Amino acid sequence: MFVIKPPVYLNDNVNYHRKKKFYKRYDKRANNPGQTYDLRLIILRHAERVDLALGENWYDHVFGGVPSAPPQSYQHAILPQSLPHRINTLLYVFDPPITRNGEQKSYMKGQELARYGIGIDHCYSSPACRSVLTANGVLEGMNRSSIPIRLEPYLFEPMGWNQPLQMLETISPFMSSRDWLQAGYNVDRHYHRLNDYLNPLETEYDFYNRSQQFFQTIERRHGGGVPGMGRGFNRGRRSNVLIVGHAATPLVFQHMAFRQPFNAEVFGQQCGNIGFLHTLVIERNATDRTWYMRPIMASV
């Protein structure tokens, strides 16, 4: 099984001013009161995974290696307080949840974003259990639980990094929207996914292409119109979209928004430095449609 390296928070504040011209452009505009955006994306990696906290034998330790584990198994101290019950708990081996500590930190991340004045209008999540639970915790921390979570398979990490999933062949390890709803989670059952199929043999470049398709869809769906359209174009409209995925998610969005060259080998190495709940906030200028990075600590 592909295992992401222990979390190391990616902090390139020193380097990006020197190497990336678009960051310099942003820094000049960030403090400009007249600067406005029409689309803001808040992109997160999920919280701490239970299999990385307990090790590869976590399933035996928590569920006793029994697919039809009794209800009391779900009360284990390391599991989230509201982990959905599954008929076959073995699927959690392929789709591990976050820890209770991760659940609490997701809530705190939501509170942190709310303190910085960041609002949420829409939420998209990878269908992976760890991402959905993280999105739910963040929304609760922001007091935005009324926003339904849209499960989007194109937000899942590169399939080539998950060889055990290939063993399942036609069986999906992920819970359906209906399963999540029955478990009490606010998931959008009317959302039409871009695709329900992920190629188990895809490369990092295939992952980039499907991520780009999702990114372009978000721009069209929530971008607030096209400049120069004249009457009917609402220049005052703003959309704030929360996107929760994996270590690759913030990084691939950064590549796409700023048109950085994509190298699969380098990309994989960089993903190893993306810590749990790593957060990227990018905004699109409402006038020239250029993307800029929003420092989390800056006034929003």
Coordinates of C-alpha atoms in Angstrom, one line a residue:
M1 CA 0.0 0.0 0.0
F2 CA 1.2 3.5 -0.8
V3 CA 1.9 5.4 2.4
I4 CA 2.4 9.1 2.5
K5 CA 5.5 10.1 4.4
P6 CA 5.0 11.5 8.0
P7 CA 3.5 15.0 7.8
V8 CA 5.9 18.0 7.3
Y9 CA 4.2 21.3 6.8
L10 CA 5.2 22.8 3.5
N11 CA 6.4 26.3 4.2
D12 CA 8.0 27.9 1.1
N13 CA 7.4 31.5 2.2
V14 CA 11.1 32.3 1.9
N15 CA 11.5 30.9 -1.6
Y16 CA 8.3 31.8 -3.4
H17 CA 8.9 35.6 -3.3
R18 CA 12.2 35.0 -5.0
K19 CA 11.2 32.4 -7.6
K20 CA 7.6 33.0 -8.5
K21 CA 6.6 36.2 -10.3
F22 CA 2.9 35.7 -9.7
Y23 CA 3.4 35.7 -5.9
K24 CA 5.1 39.1 -6.2
R25 CA 2.2 40.3 -8.2
Y26 CA -0.2 39.1 -5.6
D27 CA 1.8 40.6 -2.7
K28 CA 1.5 44.0 -4.3
R29 CA -2.3 43.7 -4.7
A30 CA -3.1 41.8 -1.5
N31 CA -3.1 44.9 0.6
N32 CA -5.0 47.0 -1.9
P33 CA -8.5 47.7 -0.6
G34 CA -9.8 47.9 -4.1
Q35 CA -8.6 44.4 -4.9
T36 CA -11.6 42.0 -5.3
Y37 CA -12.2 38.4 -6.3
D38 CA -15.1 36.5 -7.9
L39 CA -14.0 33.0 -6.9
R40 CA -12.1 31.8 -3.9
L41 CA -11.0 28.2 -3.4
I42 CA -10.1 26.8 0.1
I43 CA -8.3 23.6 -0.6
L44 CA -7.3 21.2 2.2
R45 CA -5.7 17.8 2.7
H46 CA -7.6 15.5 5.0
A47 CA -6.8 15.2 8.7
E48 CA -4.7 12.4 10.4
R49 CA -5.3 8.9 9.0
V50 CA -5.9 6.1 11.5
D51 CA -3.7 3.7 9.6
L52 CA -0.7 6.1 9.9
A53 CA -1.4 6.7 13.5
L54 CA -1.6 3.0 14.6
G55 CA 0.3 1.3 11.8
E56 CA -0.6 -1.3 9.2
N57 CA -2.2 -3.6 11.8
W58 CA -4.7 -0.9 12.9
Y59 CA -7.7 -2.9 11.6
D60 CA -6.9 -5.9 13.8
H61 CA -6.3 -3.6 16.7
V62 CA -9.5 -1.7 16.4
F63 CA -12.0 -4.1 14.8
G64 CA -10.4 -7.4 15.8
G65 CA -10.0 -8.4 12.2
V66 CA -13.7 -9.2 12.0
P67 CA -15.6 -7.8 9.0
S68 CA -18.9 -7.9 11.0
A69 CA -17.4 -6.1 14.0
P70 CA -19.8 -5.4 16.9
P71 CA -21.0 -1.8 17.6
Q72 CA -18.7 -1.4 20.6
S73 CA -15.7 -1.6 18.2
Y74 CA -16.7 1.8 16.8
Q75 CA -16.3 3.3 20.3
H76 CA -12.5 2.8 20.2
A77 CA -10.8 5.8 21.6
I78 CA -8.8 6.5 18.4
L79 CA -11.8 6.4 16.1
P80 CA -13.9 9.5 15.3
Q81 CA -16.9 9.9 17.5
S82 CA -19.3 9.6 14.6
L83 CA -17.7 7.0 12.4
P84 CA -20.4 5.5 10.1
H85 CA -21.2 1.8 10.6
R86 CA -20.4 -0.4 7.7
I87 CA -21.8 -4.0 7.0
N88 CA -18.3 -5.0 6.1
T89 CA -15.7 -3.2 8.2
L90 CA -12.9 -4.7 6.0
L91 CA -13.6 -2.0 3.5
Y92 CA -12.1 0.5 6.0
V93 CA -8.8 -1.2 5.3
F94 CA -9.0 0.2 1.8
D95 CA -10.8 3.4 2.8
P96 CA -9.3 4.3 6.3
P97 CA -11.0 7.0 8.4
I98 CA -9.3 9.8 10.3
T99 CA -8.5 9.6 14.0
R100 CA -10.5 11.3 16.7
N101 CA -7.6 13.7 17.1
G102 CA -7.9 14.4 13.3
E103 CA -11.7 14.9 13.8
Q104 CA -11.0 17.5 16.5
K105 CA -8.3 19.3 14.5
S106 CA -10.7 19.4 11.5
Y107 CA -13.2 21.3 13.7
M108 CA -10.4 23.6 14.9
K109 CA -9.3 24.2 11.3
G110 CA -12.9 25.3 10.6
Q111 CA -12.8 27.7 13.6
E112 CA -9.5 29.1 12.4
L113 CA -10.8 29.8 8.9
A114 CA -13.9 31.4 10.4
R115 CA -11.7 33.7 12.6
Y116 CA -9.9 34.9 9.4
G117 CA -13.3 35.8 7.9
I118 CA -13.3 33.1 5.3
G119 CA -16.8 32.0 4.4
I120 CA -18.0 28.9 2.6
D121 CA -20.8 28.7 -0.1
H122 CA -20.1 25.3 -1.6
C123 CA -18.2 22.2 -0.5
Y124 CA -16.6 19.4 -2.6
S125 CA -14.9 16.3 -1.2
S126 CA -13.1 13.3 -2.4
P127 CA -15.3 10.2 -1.8
A128 CA -12.6 8.8 0.6
C129 CA -13.9 8.5 4.1
R130 CA -11.0 10.5 5.5
S131 CA -11.8 13.4 3.3
V132 CA -15.6 13.4 3.9
L133 CA -15.1 13.2 7.7
T134 CA -12.6 16.1 7.5
A135 CA -14.9 18.2 5.4
N136 CA -17.7 17.6 7.8
G137 CA -15.5 18.7 10.8
V138 CA -14.3 21.8 9.0
L139 CA -17.9 22.9 8.2
E140 CA -19.0 22.2 11.7
G141 CA -16.1 24.4 13.0
M142 CA -17.2 27.2 10.7
N143 CA -20.8 26.8 11.8
R144 CA -21.7 25.9 8.1
S145 CA -23.0 22.4 8.6
S146 CA -26.1 23.4 6.5
I147 CA -23.9 23.3 3.4
P148 CA -24.1 19.8 1.7
I149 CA -20.9 18.0 0.9
R150 CA -20.6 17.0 -2.8
L151 CA -18.7 13.8 -3.3
E152 CA -16.5 14.0 -6.4
P153 CA -14.4 11.0 -7.5
Y154 CA -12.1 13.2 -9.5
L155 CA -10.7 14.6 -6.2
F156 CA -9.3 11.2 -5.2
E157 CA -5.5 10.9 -5.2
P158 CA -3.6 9.2 -8.1
M159 CA -4.8 5.6 -8.5
G160 CA -1.3 4.5 -9.2
W161 CA -0.5 5.3 -5.5
N162 CA -3.2 2.9 -4.3
Q163 CA -2.3 -0.6 -5.6
P164 CA -4.5 -2.4 -3.0
L165 CA -7.6 -0.8 -4.6
Q166 CA -6.8 -2.6 -7.8
M167 CA -7.4 -5.9 -5.9
L168 CA -11.1 -4.9 -5.5
E169 CA -11.6 -4.7 -9.2
T170 CA -15.3 -3.7 -9.6
I171 CA -15.9 -3.2 -5.9
S172 CA -15.8 0.3 -4.6
P173 CA -14.4 0.8 -1.1
F174 CA -16.1 4.1 -0.8
M175 CA -19.5 4.8 0.9
S176 CA -22.2 6.1 -1.4
S177 CA -24.1 9.4 -0.9
R178 CA -27.0 7.4 0.4
D179 CA -24.8 5.6 2.9
W180 CA -23.5 8.9 4.2
L181 CA -27.0 10.3 4.4
Q182 CA -28.2 7.3 6.4
A183 CA -25.3 7.8 8.8
G184 CA -26.5 11.4 9.4
Y185 CA -24.1 13.3 7.3
N186 CA -25.2 16.2 5.1
V187 CA -24.2 14.9 1.6
D188 CA -25.7 16.3 -1.6
R189 CA -27.6 13.4 -3.1
H190 CA -28.6 15.5 -6.1
Y191 CA -25.0 16.2 -7.2
H192 CA -24.0 14.8 -10.6
R193 CA -20.4 13.6 -10.5
L194 CA -18.1 14.3 -13.4
N195 CA -17.4 10.5 -13.5
D196 CA -18.0 7.5 -11.3
Y197 CA -15.1 5.6 -12.8
L198 CA -11.4 6.0 -12.0
N199 CA -8.9 4.1 -14.1
P200 CA -6.9 1.9 -11.6
L201 CA -3.9 2.0 -13.9
E202 CA -3.8 5.8 -14.3
T203 CA -0.5 7.7 -14.1
E204 CA 0.2 11.0 -12.3
Y205 CA -0.4 12.7 -15.7
D206 CA -3.8 11.1 -15.9
F207 CA -4.5 12.4 -12.4
Y208 CA -3.5 15.9 -13.5
N209 CA -5.8 15.8 -16.5
R210 CA -8.9 14.8 -14.5
S211 CA -8.0 17.3 -11.8
Q212 CA -7.9 20.0 -14.5
Q213 CA -11.3 18.9 -15.7
F214 CA -12.7 19.4 -12.2
F215 CA -10.9 22.7 -11.8
Q216 CA -12.3 24.0 -15.1
T217 CA -15.8 22.8 -14.0
I218 CA -15.5 24.8 -10.8
E219 CA -14.5 27.9 -12.6
R220 CA -17.5 27.6 -15.0
R221 CA -20.0 26.7 -12.3
H222 CA -19.0 29.1 -9.6
G223 CA -17.0 31.8 -11.4
G224 CA -19.7 34.5 -11.5
G225 CA -19.8 35.1 -15.2
V226 CA -17.4 36.3 -17.9
P227 CA -15.9 39.8 -18.1
G228 CA -17.2 41.9 -20.9
M229 CA -20.6 40.3 -21.1
G230 CA -22.3 43.5 -20.3
R231 CA -25.8 43.5 -19.0
G232 CA -26.6 40.4 -16.9
F233 CA -23.0 39.9 -15.7
N234 CA -23.1 40.2 -11.9
R235 CA -19.7 41.7 -11.0
G236 CA -20.6 41.8 -7.3
R237 CA -21.1 38.0 -7.0
R238 CA -18.5 36.0 -5.1
S239 CA -18.2 32.3 -4.5
N240 CA -16.2 30.6 -1.8
V241 CA -15.6 26.9 -2.4
L242 CA -14.2 24.4 0.1
I243 CA -12.4 21.5 -1.5
V244 CA -11.1 18.6 0.7
G245 CA -8.9 15.9 -0.8
H246 CA -5.5 14.4 -0.3
A247 CA -1.9 15.4 -0.2
A248 CA -1.9 15.8 -4.0
T249 CA -4.9 18.1 -4.0
P250 CA -3.6 21.5 -2.8
L251 CA -0.4 20.9 -4.9
V252 CA -2.2 20.0 -8.2
F253 CA -4.5 23.0 -7.8
Q254 CA -1.5 25.3 -7.3
H255 CA 0.1 23.9 -10.5
M256 CA -3.1 24.4 -12.5
A257 CA -4.0 27.9 -11.2
F258 CA -0.5 29.3 -11.7
R259 CA 0.3 27.2 -14.8
Q260 CA 3.3 25.7 -13.2
P261 CA 5.1 22.9 -15.2
F262 CA 4.0 19.4 -14.1
N263 CA 6.7 16.8 -13.5
A264 CA 5.3 13.5 -12.1
E265 CA 8.5 12.5 -10.2
V266 CA 8.9 15.9 -8.6
F267 CA 5.2 16.1 -7.9
G268 CA 5.3 12.8 -6.0
Q269 CA 8.2 14.0 -3.9
Q270 CA 6.5 17.3 -3.1
C271 CA 3.4 15.5 -2.0
G272 CA 5.4 13.8 0.7
N273 CA 5.9 17.2 2.3
I274 CA 2.2 18.1 2.5
G275 CA 1.0 17.7 6.1
F276 CA -2.4 16.8 7.4
L277 CA -4.9 19.6 7.0
H278 CA -2.4 21.6 4.9
T279 CA -4.4 24.5 3.5
L280 CA -4.2 26.5 0.3
V281 CA -6.4 29.5 -0.3
I282 CA -6.4 31.0 -3.9
E283 CA -8.5 33.7 -5.3
R284 CA -9.3 34.7 -8.9
N285 CA -9.2 38.4 -9.7
A286 CA -12.7 39.5 -10.8
T287 CA -11.3 41.8 -13.5
D288 CA -8.4 40.0 -15.3
R289 CA -9.3 36.4 -14.1
T290 CA -5.8 35.9 -12.8
W291 CA -5.3 33.6 -9.8
Y292 CA -3.5 34.7 -6.7
M293 CA -2.5 33.1 -3.4
R294 CA -4.1 34.3 -0.3
P295 CA -1.9 34.0 2.8
I296 CA -4.0 32.4 5.5
M297 CA -2.9 34.9 8.1
A298 CA -3.6 37.9 6.0
S299 CA -6.7 40.1 6.5
V300 CA -9.5 38.6 4.3

